[in-house]
PDB file of C-alpha atoms in Angstrom:
ATOM      1  CA  GLN J 506       8.943   8.300  -3.638  1.00 88.00           C
ATOM      2  CA  VAL J 507       5.186   8.570  -3.385  1.00 92.00           C
ATOM      3  CA  GLN J 508       2.734   6.588  -5.470  1.00 94.00           C
ATOM      4  CA  LEU J 509      -0.812   7.788  -6.032  1.00 96.00           C
ATOM      5  CA  VAL J 510      -3.738   5.787  -7.378  1.00 95.00           C
ATOM      6  CA  GLU J 511      -7.034   7.500  -8.128  1.00 95.00           C
ATOM      7  CA  SER J 512     -10.492   5.986  -8.334  1.00 94.00           C
ATOM      8  CA  GLY J 513     -13.908   7.343  -9.066  1.00 94.00           C
ATOM      9  CA  GLY J 514     -14.797   9.716 -11.833  1.00 92.00           C
ATOM     10  CA  GLY J 515     -17.087   9.101 -14.761  1.00 96.00           C
ATOM     11  CA  LEU J 516     -20.076  10.684 -16.415  1.00 97.00           C
ATOM     12  CA  VAL J 517     -22.607  12.700 -14.426  1.00 97.00           C
ATOM     13  CA  GLN J 518     -25.442  15.031 -15.329  1.00 97.00           C
ATOM     14  CA  PRO J 519     -25.300  18.745 -14.513  1.00 98.00           C
ATOM     15  CA  GLY J 520     -26.319  19.306 -10.926  1.00 98.00           C
ATOM     16  CA  GLY J 521     -25.249  15.826  -9.936  1.00 98.00           C
ATOM     17  CA  SER J 522     -22.633  14.589  -7.499  1.00 98.00           C
ATOM     18  CA  LEU J 523     -19.535  12.471  -7.797  1.00 97.00           C
ATOM     19  CA  GLY J 524     -16.735  11.341  -5.507  1.00 97.00           C
ATOM     20  CA  LEU J 525     -13.046  10.831  -6.191  1.00 98.00           C
ATOM     21  CA  SER J 526     -10.591   8.957  -4.016  1.00 97.00           C
ATOM     22  CA  CYS J 527      -6.816   8.752  -4.027  1.00 97.00           C
ATOM     23  CA  ALA J 528      -4.732   6.126  -2.254  1.00 95.00           C
ATOM     24  CA  ALA J 529      -1.162   7.076  -1.467  1.00 93.00           C
ATOM     25  CA  SER J 530       1.796   4.873  -0.637  1.00 91.00           C
ATOM     26  CA  GLY J 531       5.511   5.258  -0.219  1.00 86.00           C
ATOM     27  CA  THR J 532       7.401   7.782   1.890  1.00 83.00           C
ATOM     28  CA  MET J 533       4.365   9.534   3.319  1.00 79.00           C
ATOM     29  CA  SER J 534       6.417  11.242   6.026  1.00 80.00           C
ATOM     30  CA  SER J 535       7.833  13.480   3.302  1.00 81.00           C
ATOM     31  CA  VAL J 536       4.399  14.683   2.146  1.00 84.00           C
ATOM     32  CA  ASN J 537       3.513  18.249   3.131  1.00 89.00           C
ATOM     33  CA  ALA J 538       0.200  18.550   1.359  1.00 93.00           C
ATOM     34  CA  MET J 539      -2.175  16.510  -0.749  1.00 95.00           C
ATOM     35  CA  GLY J 540      -4.932  17.536  -3.033  1.00 96.00           C
ATOM     36  CA  TRP J 541      -6.511  17.582  -6.455  1.00 98.00           C
ATOM     37  CA  TYR J 542      -5.809  19.442  -9.651  1.00 98.00           C
ATOM     38  CA  ARG J 543      -7.687  19.290 -12.926  1.00 98.00           C
ATOM     39  CA  GLN J 544      -6.956  19.902 -16.572  1.00 98.00           C
ATOM     40  CA  ALA J 545      -9.613  20.570 -19.169  1.00 96.00           C
ATOM     41  CA  PRO J 546      -8.911  20.148 -22.898  1.00 92.00           C
ATOM     42  CA  GLY J 547      -6.845  23.019 -24.208  1.00 94.00           C
ATOM     43  CA  LYS J 548      -6.314  24.485 -20.748  1.00 96.00           C
ATOM     44  CA  GLU J 549      -3.544  24.427 -18.187  1.00 97.00           C
ATOM     45  CA  ARG J 550      -3.675  22.252 -15.110  1.00 97.00           C
ATOM     46  CA  GLU J 551      -5.276  24.140 -12.228  1.00 97.00           C
ATOM     47  CA  LEU J 552      -5.631  23.694  -8.512  1.00 97.00           C
ATOM     48  CA  VAL J 553      -8.976  22.380  -7.309  1.00 98.00           C
ATOM     49  CA  ALA J 554      -8.346  21.854  -3.616  1.00 98.00           C
ATOM     50  CA  VAL J 555      -5.428  21.087  -1.323  1.00 97.00           C
ATOM     51  CA  ILE J 556      -5.024  20.102   2.320  1.00 94.00           C
ATOM     52  CA  THR J 557      -1.823  20.552   4.288  1.00 90.00           C
ATOM     53  CA  SER J 558      -0.360  18.192   6.863  1.00 85.00           C
ATOM     54  CA  SER J 559      -1.801  20.455   9.574  1.00 88.00           C
ATOM     55  CA  GLY J 560      -5.288  20.105   8.128  1.00 88.00           C
ATOM     56  CA  SER J 561      -5.653  23.501   6.486  1.00 93.00           C
ATOM     57  CA  THR J 562      -7.600  23.432   3.238  1.00 95.00           C
ATOM     58  CA  ASN J 563      -7.611  25.710   0.235  1.00 96.00           C
ATOM     59  CA  TYR J 564     -10.172  25.622  -2.570  1.00 98.00           C
ATOM     60  CA  ALA J 565     -10.306  27.231  -5.970  1.00 98.00           C
ATOM     61  CA  ASP J 566     -12.940  29.956  -6.038  1.00 97.00           C
ATOM     62  CA  SER J 567     -14.780  28.105  -8.779  1.00 97.00           C
ATOM     63  CA  VAL J 568     -15.467  25.094  -6.544  1.00 98.00           C
ATOM     64  CA  LYS J 569     -15.971  26.685  -3.128  1.00 97.00           C
ATOM     65  CA  GLY J 570     -19.217  25.588  -1.569  1.00 97.00           C
ATOM     66  CA  ARG J 571     -19.608  22.714  -4.033  1.00 98.00           C
ATOM     67  CA  PHE J 572     -16.541  20.529  -3.490  1.00 98.00           C
ATOM     68  CA  THR J 573     -15.319  19.061  -0.222  1.00 97.00           C
ATOM     69  CA  LEU J 574     -11.819  17.732   0.341  1.00 97.00           C
ATOM     70  CA  SER J 575     -11.064  15.156   2.988  1.00 94.00           C
ATOM     71  CA  ARG J 576      -7.970  13.298   4.104  1.00 92.00           C
ATOM     72  CA  ASP J 577      -7.623  10.117   6.123  1.00 90.00           C
ATOM     73  CA  TYR J 578      -4.129  10.191   7.567  1.00 85.00           C
ATOM     74  CA  GLY J 579      -4.359   6.663   8.901  1.00 87.00           C
ATOM     75  CA  LYS J 580      -5.321   5.165   5.552  1.00 88.00           C
ATOM     76  CA  ASN J 581      -3.231   7.616   3.498  1.00 89.00           C
ATOM     77  CA  THR J 582      -6.168   8.554   1.330  1.00 93.00           C
ATOM     78  CA  VAL J 583      -7.544  11.844   0.129  1.00 95.00           C
ATOM     79  CA  GLY J 584     -11.032  12.258  -1.208  1.00 97.00           C
ATOM     80  CA  LEU J 585     -12.891  14.887  -3.188  1.00 98.00           C
ATOM     81  CA  GLN J 586     -16.667  15.001  -2.935  1.00 98.00           C
ATOM     82  CA  MET J 587     -18.140  17.048  -5.750  1.00 98.00           C
ATOM     83  CA  SER J 588     -21.720  18.296  -5.846  1.00 98.00           C
ATOM     84  CA  SER J 589     -23.760  20.705  -7.955  1.00 98.00           C
ATOM     85  CA  LEU J 590     -21.499  19.778 -10.846  1.00 98.00           C
ATOM     86  CA  LYS J 591     -21.387  21.997 -13.917  1.00 98.00           C
ATOM     87  CA  PRO J 592     -20.300  21.261 -17.479  1.00 97.00           C
ATOM     88  CA  GLU J 593     -17.269  23.470 -16.881  1.00 97.00           C
ATOM     89  CA  ASP J 594     -16.106  21.014 -14.212  1.00 98.00           C
ATOM     90  CA  THR J 595     -15.388  18.545 -16.999  1.00 98.00           C
ATOM     91  CA  ALA J 596     -11.692  17.691 -16.902  1.00 98.00           C
ATOM     92  CA  VAL J 597      -9.116  15.079 -16.029  1.00 98.00           C
ATOM     93  CA  TYR J 598      -8.655  15.204 -12.280  1.00 98.00           C
ATOM     94  CA  TYR J 599      -5.218  14.474 -10.835  1.00 98.00           C
ATOM     95  CA  CYS J 600      -4.349  13.571  -7.288  1.00 97.00           C
ATOM     96  CA  SER J 601      -1.214  15.287  -6.005  1.00 96.00           C
ATOM     97  CA  ALA J 602       1.246  14.955  -3.153  1.00 95.00           C
ATOM     98  CA  ALA J 603       3.680  17.758  -2.461  1.00 93.00           C
ATOM     99  CA  THR J 604       7.081  17.149  -0.896  1.00 90.00           C
ATOM    100  CA  VAL J 605      10.238  19.228  -0.560  1.00 88.00           C
ATOM    101  CA  LYS J 606      11.537  17.402  -3.625  1.00 87.00           C
ATOM    102  CA  GLY J 607       8.562  18.278  -5.779  1.00 90.00           C
ATOM    103  CA  ILE J 608       5.021  17.198  -6.587  1.00 94.00           C
ATOM    104  CA  TYR J 609       3.960  13.639  -7.301  1.00 95.00           C
ATOM    105  CA  TRP J 610       0.956  12.986  -9.535  1.00 97.00           C
ATOM    106  CA  GLY J 611      -1.557  10.233 -10.027  1.00 96.00           C
ATOM    107  CA  GLN J 612      -2.455   8.978 -13.470  1.00 96.00           C
ATOM    108  CA  GLY J 613      -5.595  11.085 -13.640  1.00 96.00           C
ATOM    109  CA  THR J 614      -9.275  10.229 -13.814  1.00 97.00           C
ATOM    110  CA  GLN J 615     -11.824  11.668 -16.229  1.00 97.00           C
ATOM    111  CA  VAL J 616     -14.844  13.562 -14.950  1.00 98.00           C
ATOM    112  CA  THR J 617     -17.434  14.484 -17.549  1.00 98.00           C
ATOM    113  CA  VAL J 618     -20.459  16.606 -16.704  1.00 98.00           C
ATOM    114  CA  SER J 619     -22.994  16.410 -19.493  1.00 96.00           C
ATOM    115  CA  SER J 620     -26.654  15.759 -20.115  1.00 95.00           C
TER     116      SER J 620
END
């Protein structure tokens, strides 16, 4: 079992920056990758960024160059620094942890980009 608790999020103006953080606990030795997904109203959940246990990262094309994913293995946290935010980045952002048994999810945190 892996438990994920997100923090951060909120309202930001277009062009602004925002940071998300996710604290993980439980059987971390079973986690292969951690990252962030997002789901906008009326849309399916999509990958934002993921980092594997070896440190390899993968970003959605829509966020490359604007979002930065980081992971602190000692503190079992994963962060997402978002800059140059656009209205289309508005969504509920979910922290994820992938294991051989499946994917664990956080409760989600709202990010709204609006003037």
